[in-house]
Amino acid sequence: MKQSFLGVLIVSLVLSLGTVSLFAQAPQPEVSLDDHPSNMLVMPFGPWGPGAPFVMPYMSAEDEFGLGLPASLAGFVGPSPTLLARGFFDSDVLIPGPNLFLTFPPQPFYMDAISGDHRAMKPCPGGLFVRFSVDRATGGRTPPGPGGPGDASYQQALNNEQPGDIFRTDRPYSHVGNFVPLPVPPPPAFWGGPLPTAGTGIAANAVNQLMYDHWGTFGFLPPPPCPPITPGSHDNVDAFHEWPGSLTTTNIFFSLPPASAIPMGFSPADIFMCPAGGGLFFPVPVFATSGMMGLDRFGFGTDSIDGMAFWDNGIIGVLEPRIDYVAFSLAPGSATLRLGGLGLTAGDVFVTDFRGFFCTWLYAGDMGVGNMPNVAGGGPLPVIGPSEINVDALDLTIDPDPVPYINPVTNPNIGHKIK
C-alpha cells in the first residue's frame, strides 16, 4: 500500500451526485478503494508498469495474501485507477459531496474494513438488510430472466462494472444481536456452526439489488460502457460504512490488509479502534485479537477480515465478550476458508461475541452472491474456487421499506451524537 507520513483523511469526492441505483438515499455512504501493495506511489499499475516496484507476496482484494488464486492469475486485480486519476490515497475514506470530514489513522494503514459503532441499532424483530460490495472476480448467483430480475451483482458483472457498486439484499435477516450470547461449540471447535438465519445458502428466490452505482453515485472509474476487467482497470470498493457523519460521532473500528498488518506484527484479522473524531497514531493496542474471534487457528496472520459491522454495547471503548459483537467477512485465501474444512466462503457473513469462536450468520447465496457469469457459462468473470466468492465491504442496516429511512445513528441529522 502507498507509503506516506501524512494523516489519513476522510475527504470529499466532488463528483456526480446523481444515481442510477434502485434504493439510493441521501446523503451518500463512506467508502474506500483498494490498491495493489506493489503500487507504492499510486503509479500505474504496480508490477505491470515499466520499472515499478513489486512487493511480494501481497496483492489486492481478490488475493490479499498473494497465493496465486485464480482471480489474480487471470488479472482481476487492482489498483483502483481513481486513486491515481483523482490524487487520492488508498487509505482515504471517500464520500460524494463538498465537505472535509476527519483525520483517520496515518498512512500507509488503509482500512480493509471499517465500521462505526452500531450500538444504537439494537436487536429488533424486523431484522437487518445487508449492504455490501463484491470484488472484481465475483458476481451473482441468479441471472435475470422470465422468473424475475435476478441478482443485480450478476447483471453488473455482465456489464463489467460490479466491483465499484454497493448492493443490498432484497429482504431482511434476523438481527445478529438476537443470537448473542452465541451458542458455545464443544472444545476445541472454533466454529459454532450456522445460525438459524443462515438457511442453506440459497434462500428461496433471494436476490440482491443495486443500492449505489459506481459511476452514477460515486463517479468511480471506469465510466460506462465498461471495458473488460484487466489489471488496474476498475475501481473496487473494499471498505464501506452506510451512515455519513457517524464516523465523527462514534468510535471507529477497522482492520488492516495483510500487506499493512503483517509487516508490523499485527494480524489482518485483528480489529483496531480509533476514537471518535480520529487522531489515532500507530503503534496502538489491538482492540480485539484474531484469537478472540476464533480466527488464525492455522497460524498467526493467516486470516483477514475484509468487511465488518461492530456493536460496542456495554462500556464504550472497552471490549466486553458476550456483550459486544461484530458481524464480519473474511478475505479470499484466509486459512479458515481454505483449510478449515467447513465449506465456508469469502462471501459468507459471520458473527462473534469474542469468546474464541464464531458462527455463520448468512451464506453468500442467501445474498445472491456467486461466481457467475463466468467464462464457463459464457460470461466475463474468471472461474474462481467456491471459497473465493467474495463480499469485501459490508454494513448492516435497518431498512423499513420503502427507503430512504431515518437511521438510528444520525436520527436523522448527520451531526446527531449517540448518547
Tab-separated table of C-alpha atoms in Angstrom:
chain	number	residue	atom	x	y	z
A	1	MET	CA	0.000	0.000	0.000
A	2	LYS	CA	1.187	3.517	-0.592
A	3	GLN	CA	3.724	4.795	1.928
A	4	SER	CA	3.236	8.312	3.286
A	5	PHE	CA	3.657	10.198	6.549
A	6	LEU	CA	0.513	12.231	6.013
A	7	GLY	CA	-2.610	11.560	8.067
A	8	VAL	CA	-5.373	9.525	6.551
A	9	LEU	CA	-8.163	11.888	5.658
A	10	ILE	CA	-11.829	11.308	5.183
A	11	VAL	CA	-12.152	13.513	2.146
A	12	SER	CA	-14.856	14.746	-0.129
A	13	LEU	CA	-15.247	13.187	-3.506
A	14	VAL	CA	-16.637	16.050	-5.566
A	15	LEU	CA	-18.137	14.013	-8.324
A	16	SER	CA	-21.558	13.229	-9.700
A	17	LEU	CA	-24.298	13.145	-7.099
A	18	GLY	CA	-26.741	11.512	-9.480
A	19	THR	CA	-27.532	7.852	-9.085
A	20	VAL	CA	-28.930	5.053	-11.145
A	21	SER	CA	-29.358	2.803	-8.124
A	22	LEU	CA	-32.692	1.362	-7.151
A	23	PHE	CA	-32.777	2.292	-3.484
A	24	ALA	CA	-30.465	5.312	-3.173
A	25	GLN	CA	-30.844	7.768	-0.339
A	26	ALA	CA	-29.039	10.970	0.516
A	27	PRO	CA	-26.551	11.648	1.896
A	28	GLN	CA	-24.227	9.038	0.443
A	29	PRO	CA	-22.134	6.495	2.359
A	30	GLU	CA	-18.421	6.437	3.122
A	31	VAL	CA	-16.220	4.077	1.118
A	32	SER	CA	-12.569	3.372	0.418
A	33	LEU	CA	-10.928	1.843	-2.640
A	34	ASP	CA	-8.435	-0.986	-2.773
A	35	ASP	CA	-4.878	-0.701	-4.025
A	36	HIS	CA	-2.198	-3.163	-5.040
A	37	PRO	CA	0.639	-3.420	-2.497
A	38	SER	CA	3.259	-3.001	-5.214
A	39	ASN	CA	1.664	0.322	-6.063
A	40	MET	CA	3.776	2.216	-3.537
A	41	LEU	CA	3.251	5.657	-5.049
A	42	VAL	CA	-0.097	5.071	-6.752
A	43	MET	CA	1.639	4.604	-10.066
A	44	PRO	CA	0.099	2.709	-12.975
A	45	PHE	CA	-0.161	-0.166	-12.384
A	46	GLY	CA	2.145	-1.803	-9.914
A	47	PRO	CA	4.071	-4.750	-11.337
A	48	TRP	CA	2.630	-4.108	-14.814
A	49	GLY	CA	4.194	-0.638	-15.160
A	50	PRO	CA	7.741	-0.249	-16.519
A	51	GLY	CA	10.217	-0.400	-13.666
A	52	ALA	CA	7.531	-0.300	-10.991
A	53	PRO	CA	8.434	-1.861	-7.619
A	54	PHE	CA	6.846	-5.219	-6.882
A	55	VAL	CA	6.342	-6.183	-3.260
A	56	MET	CA	5.657	-9.876	-2.813
A	57	PRO	CA	3.595	-11.707	-1.955
A	58	TYR	CA	0.660	-9.417	-1.264
A	59	MET	CA	-1.972	-8.375	-3.792
A	60	SER	CA	-5.323	-6.557	-3.957
A	61	ALA	CA	-8.719	-7.572	-2.537
A	62	GLU	CA	-9.123	-10.673	-4.743
A	63	ASP	CA	-5.922	-12.295	-3.420
A	64	GLU	CA	-4.729	-10.316	-0.391
A	65	PHE	CA	-2.206	-12.937	0.711
A	66	GLY	CA	-0.722	-13.289	-2.788
A	67	LEU	CA	-1.382	-17.009	-3.004
A	68	GLY	CA	-1.831	-17.035	-6.773
A	69	LEU	CA	-5.590	-17.552	-6.612
A	70	PRO	CA	-7.444	-17.902	-9.928
A	71	ALA	CA	-8.694	-14.299	-9.880
A	72	SER	CA	-5.232	-12.794	-9.609
A	73	LEU	CA	-3.761	-15.212	-12.149
A	74	ALA	CA	-6.481	-14.049	-14.560
A	75	GLY	CA	-5.526	-10.387	-13.985
A	76	PHE	CA	-8.636	-9.450	-11.996
A	77	VAL	CA	-6.669	-7.262	-9.574
A	78	GLY	CA	-6.106	-3.615	-8.606
A	79	PRO	CA	-5.061	-0.972	-8.035
A	80	SER	CA	-8.183	1.180	-8.252
A	81	PRO	CA	-7.484	3.736	-11.017
A	82	THR	CA	-9.374	6.584	-9.294
A	83	LEU	CA	-6.603	6.709	-6.691
A	84	LEU	CA	-4.202	7.878	-9.348
A	85	ALA	CA	-6.637	9.845	-11.501
A	86	ARG	CA	-8.034	11.917	-8.616
A	87	GLY	CA	-4.927	12.106	-6.452
A	88	PHE	CA	-6.328	10.049	-3.577
A	89	PHE	CA	-4.502	7.733	-1.210
A	90	ASP	CA	-5.598	4.133	-0.804
A	91	SER	CA	-6.190	4.987	2.851
A	92	ASP	CA	-8.633	7.814	2.138
A	93	VAL	CA	-12.288	7.275	3.007
A	94	LEU	CA	-14.386	8.965	0.340
A	95	ILE	CA	-17.881	10.410	0.263
A	96	PRO	CA	-19.625	12.347	-2.506
A	97	GLY	CA	-20.080	15.970	-1.550
A	98	PRO	CA	-18.123	19.098	-0.654
A	99	ASN	CA	-17.158	18.533	2.988
A	100	LEU	CA	-13.863	17.561	4.631
A	101	PHE	CA	-14.614	15.123	7.433
A	102	LEU	CA	-11.945	13.889	9.822
A	103	THR	CA	-8.376	12.698	10.244
A	104	PHE	CA	-8.085	8.951	10.493
A	105	PRO	CA	-5.136	6.594	11.210
A	106	PRO	CA	-1.938	7.595	9.396
A	107	GLN	CA	-0.939	6.094	6.092
A	108	PRO	CA	0.018	3.573	4.836
A	109	PHE	CA	-2.511	1.790	7.025
A	110	TYR	CA	-5.514	1.830	4.775
A	111	MET	CA	-8.641	0.137	6.010
A	112	ASP	CA	-9.552	-3.311	4.761
A	113	ALA	CA	-12.829	-2.953	6.685
A	114	ILE	CA	-14.384	-0.048	8.571
A	115	SER	CA	-17.342	0.349	10.920
A	116	GLY	CA	-18.869	2.932	13.173
A	117	ASP	CA	-20.447	1.847	16.445
A	118	HIS	CA	-23.802	0.155	15.720
A	119	ARG	CA	-24.913	0.153	19.386
A	120	ALA	CA	-27.935	2.363	18.561
A	121	MET	CA	-29.188	-0.301	16.152
A	122	LYS	CA	-30.491	-2.628	18.832
A	123	PRO	CA	-31.870	-6.144	18.238
A	124	CYS	CA	-35.305	-5.934	16.726
A	125	PRO	CA	-37.888	-8.286	15.233
A	126	GLY	CA	-37.742	-6.622	11.811
A	127	GLY	CA	-34.227	-7.777	11.026
A	128	LEU	CA	-31.284	-6.343	9.135
A	129	PHE	CA	-30.612	-5.775	5.453
A	130	VAL	CA	-27.086	-6.343	4.189
A	131	ARG	CA	-25.302	-3.633	2.191
A	132	PHE	CA	-22.157	-4.947	0.548
A	133	SER	CA	-19.727	-4.888	-2.341
A	134	VAL	CA	-18.126	-7.693	-4.316
A	135	ASP	CA	-14.658	-7.809	-5.823
A	136	ARG	CA	-13.525	-7.802	-9.460
A	137	ALA	CA	-13.909	-11.578	-9.860
A	138	THR	CA	-17.265	-12.032	-8.067
A	139	GLY	CA	-20.769	-11.570	-9.426
A	140	GLY	CA	-24.128	-13.104	-8.675
A	141	ARG	CA	-25.964	-16.392	-8.469
A	142	THR	CA	-29.191	-15.839	-10.424
A	143	PRO	CA	-29.327	-14.303	-13.913
A	144	PRO	CA	-32.184	-12.018	-14.909
A	145	GLY	CA	-34.898	-13.813	-16.813
A	146	PRO	CA	-38.604	-14.579	-17.073
A	147	GLY	CA	-38.654	-15.717	-13.445
A	148	GLY	CA	-37.545	-12.372	-12.067
A	149	PRO	CA	-34.893	-9.660	-12.073
A	150	GLY	CA	-32.079	-11.921	-10.908
A	151	ASP	CA	-29.161	-10.552	-8.951
A	152	ALA	CA	-28.015	-7.009	-9.600
A	153	SER	CA	-24.481	-8.218	-8.937
A	154	TYR	CA	-24.907	-10.768	-11.757
A	155	GLN	CA	-26.118	-8.093	-14.189
A	156	GLN	CA	-23.462	-5.605	-13.161
A	157	ALA	CA	-20.753	-8.258	-13.566
A	158	LEU	CA	-22.114	-8.996	-17.025
A	159	ASN	CA	-21.554	-5.284	-17.713
A	160	ASN	CA	-18.024	-5.336	-16.178
A	161	GLU	CA	-18.964	-2.793	-13.508
A	162	GLN	CA	-19.752	-4.675	-10.298
A	163	PRO	CA	-16.646	-4.061	-8.100
A	164	GLY	CA	-17.352	-0.357	-7.502
A	165	ASP	CA	-21.060	-0.830	-6.723
A	166	ILE	CA	-22.871	-1.295	-3.421
A	167	PHE	CA	-25.642	-3.898	-3.338
A	168	ARG	CA	-28.479	-4.605	-0.914
A	169	THR	CA	-30.256	-7.829	-0.025
A	170	ASP	CA	-33.881	-7.841	-1.124
A	171	ARG	CA	-35.038	-8.939	2.337
A	172	PRO	CA	-34.030	-8.552	5.978
A	173	TYR	CA	-32.477	-11.317	8.044
A	174	SER	CA	-32.776	-11.762	11.794
A	175	HIS	CA	-30.685	-9.213	13.690
A	176	VAL	CA	-27.288	-10.630	14.648
A	177	GLY	CA	-27.869	-9.448	18.203
A	178	ASN	CA	-30.812	-11.830	18.528
A	179	PHE	CA	-28.293	-14.699	18.746
A	180	VAL	CA	-25.932	-13.120	21.316
A	181	PRO	CA	-24.595	-14.587	23.530
A	182	LEU	CA	-23.776	-17.138	20.871
A	183	PRO	CA	-24.151	-20.885	21.499
A	184	VAL	CA	-20.773	-22.224	22.620
A	185	PRO	CA	-19.360	-25.040	20.461
A	186	PRO	CA	-17.710	-28.004	22.169
A	187	PRO	CA	-13.929	-27.579	22.601
A	188	PRO	CA	-11.669	-27.312	20.700
A	189	ALA	CA	-14.056	-26.080	17.964
A	190	PHE	CA	-13.524	-22.550	16.701
A	191	TRP	CA	-16.730	-22.518	14.634
A	192	GLY	CA	-20.144	-22.613	16.223
A	193	GLY	CA	-21.943	-23.636	13.045
A	194	PRO	CA	-24.655	-21.788	11.106
A	195	LEU	CA	-27.226	-19.715	12.956
A	196	PRO	CA	-30.908	-20.246	12.074
A	197	THR	CA	-30.944	-17.195	9.813
A	198	ALA	CA	-28.250	-18.649	7.542
A	199	GLY	CA	-30.573	-21.108	5.845
A	200	THR	CA	-28.970	-23.299	3.202
A	201	GLY	CA	-27.045	-20.611	1.369
A	202	ILE	CA	-29.653	-20.497	-1.386
A	203	ALA	CA	-32.599	-18.783	0.277
A	204	ALA	CA	-35.708	-19.226	-1.850
A	205	ASN	CA	-35.813	-16.582	-4.566
A	206	ALA	CA	-33.360	-14.364	-2.648
A	207	VAL	CA	-31.618	-11.834	-4.871
A	208	ASN	CA	-29.650	-8.650	-4.383
A	209	GLN	CA	-30.464	-5.173	-5.639
A	210	LEU	CA	-28.277	-2.288	-6.754
A	211	MET	CA	-28.039	0.273	-3.980
A	212	TYR	CA	-25.281	2.674	-5.115
A	213	ASP	CA	-23.795	2.694	-8.602
A	214	HIS	CA	-20.041	3.029	-9.058
A	215	TRP	CA	-20.385	5.771	-11.666
A	216	GLY	CA	-23.824	7.280	-11.152
A	217	THR	CA	-23.356	7.627	-7.375
A	218	PHE	CA	-19.619	7.843	-6.789
A	219	GLY	CA	-18.053	8.753	-10.131
A	220	PHE	CA	-15.640	5.840	-9.764
A	221	LEU	CA	-13.780	4.510	-12.803
A	222	PRO	CA	-14.314	3.372	-15.460
A	223	PRO	CA	-17.316	5.237	-16.896
A	224	PRO	CA	-19.893	3.074	-18.680
A	225	PRO	CA	-19.844	1.280	-21.033
A	226	CYS	CA	-17.174	-0.517	-19.040
A	227	PRO	CA	-14.436	-2.483	-20.812
A	228	PRO	CA	-13.392	-5.976	-19.680
A	229	ILE	CA	-11.524	-6.022	-16.383
A	230	THR	CA	-7.735	-6.039	-16.655
A	231	PRO	CA	-5.037	-5.272	-14.029
A	232	GLY	CA	-5.698	-1.804	-12.635
A	233	SER	CA	-8.642	-1.022	-14.915
A	234	HIS	CA	-11.561	-0.934	-12.450
A	235	ASP	CA	-12.142	0.614	-9.023
A	236	ASN	CA	-13.060	-1.787	-6.245
A	237	VAL	CA	-14.866	-0.663	-3.092
A	238	ASP	CA	-13.307	-2.694	-0.293
A	239	ALA	CA	-14.486	-0.825	2.832
A	240	PHE	CA	-17.895	0.721	3.341
A	241	HIS	CA	-19.870	2.495	6.043
A	242	GLU	CA	-23.508	3.362	5.474
A	243	TRP	CA	-24.100	6.296	7.832
A	244	PRO	CA	-22.361	9.503	6.737
A	245	GLY	CA	-21.203	11.651	9.612
A	246	SER	CA	-21.375	8.989	12.313
A	247	LEU	CA	-17.663	8.319	11.883
A	248	THR	CA	-17.214	11.729	13.513
A	249	THR	CA	-19.502	10.933	16.442
A	250	THR	CA	-18.765	7.293	17.328
A	251	ASN	CA	-15.625	5.292	17.809
A	252	ILE	CA	-14.363	3.788	14.553
A	253	PHE	CA	-13.492	0.104	14.221
A	254	PHE	CA	-11.298	-1.146	11.402
A	255	SER	CA	-8.950	-3.859	10.179
A	256	LEU	CA	-5.784	-3.724	8.096
A	257	PRO	CA	-4.970	-5.765	4.982
A	258	PRO	CA	-2.128	-8.310	5.151
A	259	ALA	CA	0.377	-6.014	3.401
A	260	SER	CA	-0.036	-3.405	6.170
A	261	ALA	CA	-0.737	-5.622	9.185
A	262	ILE	CA	1.782	-8.452	8.884
A	263	PRO	CA	4.954	-6.358	8.444
A	264	MET	CA	4.029	-4.507	11.672
A	265	GLY	CA	3.457	-7.722	13.606
A	266	PHE	CA	-0.337	-7.492	13.570
A	267	SER	CA	-2.814	-9.944	12.132
A	268	PRO	CA	-5.111	-8.814	9.313
A	269	ALA	CA	-7.837	-10.464	11.415
A	270	ASP	CA	-7.201	-8.128	14.372
A	271	ILE	CA	-9.641	-5.270	14.981
A	272	PHE	CA	-8.461	-1.787	15.941
A	273	MET	CA	-10.425	1.107	17.412
A	274	CYS	CA	-9.959	4.765	16.567
A	275	PRO	CA	-11.539	7.319	18.937
A	276	ALA	CA	-14.422	9.376	17.572
A	277	GLY	CA	-13.061	12.224	15.504
A	278	GLY	CA	-9.877	10.424	14.516
A	279	GLY	CA	-6.357	11.135	15.648
A	280	LEU	CA	-5.056	7.580	16.067
A	281	PHE	CA	-1.334	7.044	15.541
A	282	PHE	CA	0.423	3.698	15.325
A	283	PRO	CA	1.657	1.716	17.144
A	284	VAL	CA	-1.581	1.159	19.065
A	285	PRO	CA	-3.017	-1.729	21.061
A	286	VAL	CA	-5.231	-4.217	19.265
A	287	PHE	CA	-8.850	-3.776	20.359
A	288	ALA	CA	-9.915	-7.364	19.559
A	289	THR	CA	-7.381	-10.050	18.667
A	290	SER	CA	-7.952	-12.611	15.960
A	291	GLY	CA	-7.951	-15.422	18.531
A	292	MET	CA	-10.863	-13.848	20.397
A	293	MET	CA	-12.908	-14.399	17.226
A	294	GLY	CA	-11.787	-17.986	16.550
A	295	LEU	CA	-9.515	-16.846	13.707
A	296	ASP	CA	-5.849	-17.532	12.881
A	297	ARG	CA	-6.171	-21.113	14.159
A	298	PHE	CA	-3.946	-22.248	11.272
A	299	GLY	CA	-1.171	-19.790	12.077
A	300	PHE	CA	-0.856	-16.168	13.105
A	301	GLY	CA	-1.756	-13.742	10.337
A	302	THR	CA	-3.393	-16.372	8.123
A	303	ASP	CA	-6.914	-14.887	8.209
A	304	SER	CA	-8.008	-11.422	7.068
A	305	ILE	CA	-11.203	-9.537	7.977
A	306	ASP	CA	-12.290	-7.512	4.935
A	307	GLY	CA	-15.780	-6.340	5.992
A	308	MET	CA	-17.378	-5.638	9.383
A	309	ALA	CA	-20.234	-4.087	11.343
A	310	PHE	CA	-19.378	-3.604	15.036
A	311	TRP	CA	-21.646	-3.337	18.109
A	312	ASP	CA	-19.929	-1.835	21.207
A	313	ASN	CA	-22.852	-2.362	23.550
A	314	GLY	CA	-21.534	-2.089	27.105
A	315	ILE	CA	-18.862	0.336	28.255
A	316	ILE	CA	-17.974	2.421	25.222
A	317	GLY	CA	-14.439	1.770	24.083
A	318	VAL	CA	-13.992	-1.359	26.236
A	319	LEU	CA	-14.263	-4.818	24.668
A	320	GLU	CA	-16.691	-6.976	26.649
A	321	PRO	CA	-17.166	-10.585	25.488
A	322	ARG	CA	-20.797	-11.822	25.449
A	323	ILE	CA	-21.943	-8.173	25.294
A	324	ASP	CA	-20.113	-6.727	22.310
A	325	TYR	CA	-20.253	-8.445	18.930
A	326	VAL	CA	-19.233	-7.963	15.320
A	327	ALA	CA	-20.508	-9.273	12.003
A	328	PHE	CA	-17.664	-9.766	9.543
A	329	SER	CA	-16.468	-11.378	6.336
A	330	LEU	CA	-13.106	-12.943	5.518
A	331	ALA	CA	-10.898	-12.280	2.515
A	332	PRO	CA	-10.222	-14.957	-0.132
A	333	GLY	CA	-7.214	-17.037	0.795
A	334	SER	CA	-7.888	-16.873	4.529
A	335	ALA	CA	-6.768	-20.149	6.063
A	336	THR	CA	-10.064	-20.664	7.888
A	337	LEU	CA	-11.756	-20.813	4.486
A	338	ARG	CA	-9.063	-22.853	2.717
A	339	LEU	CA	-8.083	-25.285	5.445
A	340	GLY	CA	-10.948	-25.354	7.916
A	341	GLY	CA	-12.963	-27.991	6.070
A	342	LEU	CA	-16.141	-26.095	6.894
A	343	GLY	CA	-17.306	-25.305	3.368
A	344	LEU	CA	-17.244	-21.553	4.093
A	345	THR	CA	-16.593	-18.792	1.571
A	346	ALA	CA	-15.286	-15.237	1.484
A	347	GLY	CA	-18.857	-14.205	0.635
A	348	ASP	CA	-20.333	-15.536	3.901
A	349	VAL	CA	-21.074	-13.246	6.846
A	350	PHE	CA	-20.001	-14.426	10.286
A	351	VAL	CA	-20.655	-13.183	13.821
A	352	THR	CA	-18.623	-13.454	17.013
A	353	ASP	CA	-19.082	-12.223	20.568
A	354	PHE	CA	-15.327	-12.524	21.244
A	355	ARG	CA	-15.221	-15.776	23.207
A	356	GLY	CA	-12.845	-17.588	20.876
A	357	PHE	CA	-15.257	-18.821	18.192
A	358	PHE	CA	-17.618	-17.554	15.511
A	359	CYS	CA	-20.855	-18.621	13.831
A	360	THR	CA	-22.179	-18.178	10.293
A	361	TRP	CA	-24.951	-15.587	10.111
A	362	LEU	CA	-25.520	-15.684	6.320
A	363	TYR	CA	-24.116	-17.650	3.427
A	364	ALA	CA	-23.139	-15.885	0.203
A	365	GLY	CA	-26.046	-17.487	-1.658
A	366	ASP	CA	-28.516	-16.002	0.822
A	367	MET	CA	-27.398	-12.597	-0.507
A	368	GLY	CA	-27.410	-13.614	-4.167
A	369	VAL	CA	-23.605	-13.523	-4.348
A	370	GLY	CA	-21.885	-16.050	-6.604
A	371	ASN	CA	-19.225	-16.591	-9.256
A	372	MET	CA	-21.469	-16.016	-12.286
A	373	PRO	CA	-21.414	-15.088	-15.099
A	374	ASN	CA	-18.004	-16.698	-15.604
A	375	VAL	CA	-16.252	-17.864	-18.740
A	376	ALA	CA	-17.521	-21.418	-18.360
A	377	GLY	CA	-21.036	-20.043	-18.719
A	378	GLY	CA	-20.224	-17.545	-21.437
A	379	GLY	CA	-19.589	-14.562	-19.153
A	380	PRO	CA	-16.639	-12.262	-18.461
A	381	LEU	CA	-15.626	-13.434	-14.970
A	382	PRO	CA	-12.862	-15.955	-14.285
A	383	VAL	CA	-13.802	-19.316	-12.796
A	384	ILE	CA	-12.929	-18.974	-9.119
A	385	GLY	CA	-12.962	-21.552	-6.350
A	386	PRO	CA	-16.074	-21.845	-4.153
A	387	SER	CA	-14.314	-20.341	-1.112
A	388	GLU	CA	-13.194	-17.289	-3.137
A	389	ILE	CA	-16.669	-15.829	-3.795
A	390	ASN	CA	-16.023	-12.515	-2.119
A	391	VAL	CA	-18.014	-9.920	-0.193
A	392	ASP	CA	-15.279	-7.393	0.560
A	393	ALA	CA	-17.203	-4.424	2.008
A	394	LEU	CA	-20.068	-4.769	4.447
A	395	ASP	CA	-22.595	-2.926	6.567
A	396	LEU	CA	-25.865	-3.997	8.184
A	397	THR	CA	-28.846	-1.657	8.359
A	398	ILE	CA	-32.481	-1.426	9.402
A	399	ASP	CA	-34.322	-0.515	6.197
A	400	PRO	CA	-38.072	-0.125	6.588
A	401	ASP	CA	-39.500	-0.200	3.076
A	402	PRO	CA	-39.560	1.980	1.216
A	403	VAL	CA	-36.179	3.557	1.823
A	404	PRO	CA	-34.925	6.226	2.378
A	405	TYR	CA	-35.289	5.799	6.107
A	406	ILE	CA	-34.373	7.505	9.359
A	407	ASN	CA	-31.440	5.554	10.687
A	408	PRO	CA	-30.875	5.302	14.438
A	409	VAL	CA	-27.310	6.606	14.345
A	410	THR	CA	-27.819	10.018	12.726
A	411	ASN	CA	-31.521	10.131	13.672
A	412	PRO	CA	-31.755	11.728	11.042
A	413	ASN	CA	-29.350	14.662	11.407
A	414	ILE	CA	-25.769	13.921	10.437
A	415	GLY	CA	-24.389	15.815	13.415
A	416	HIS	CA	-26.523	13.972	15.996
A	417	LYS	CA	-24.265	12.320	18.540
A	418	ILE	CA	-25.133	8.977	20.100
A	419	LYS	CA	-25.762	9.298	23.833
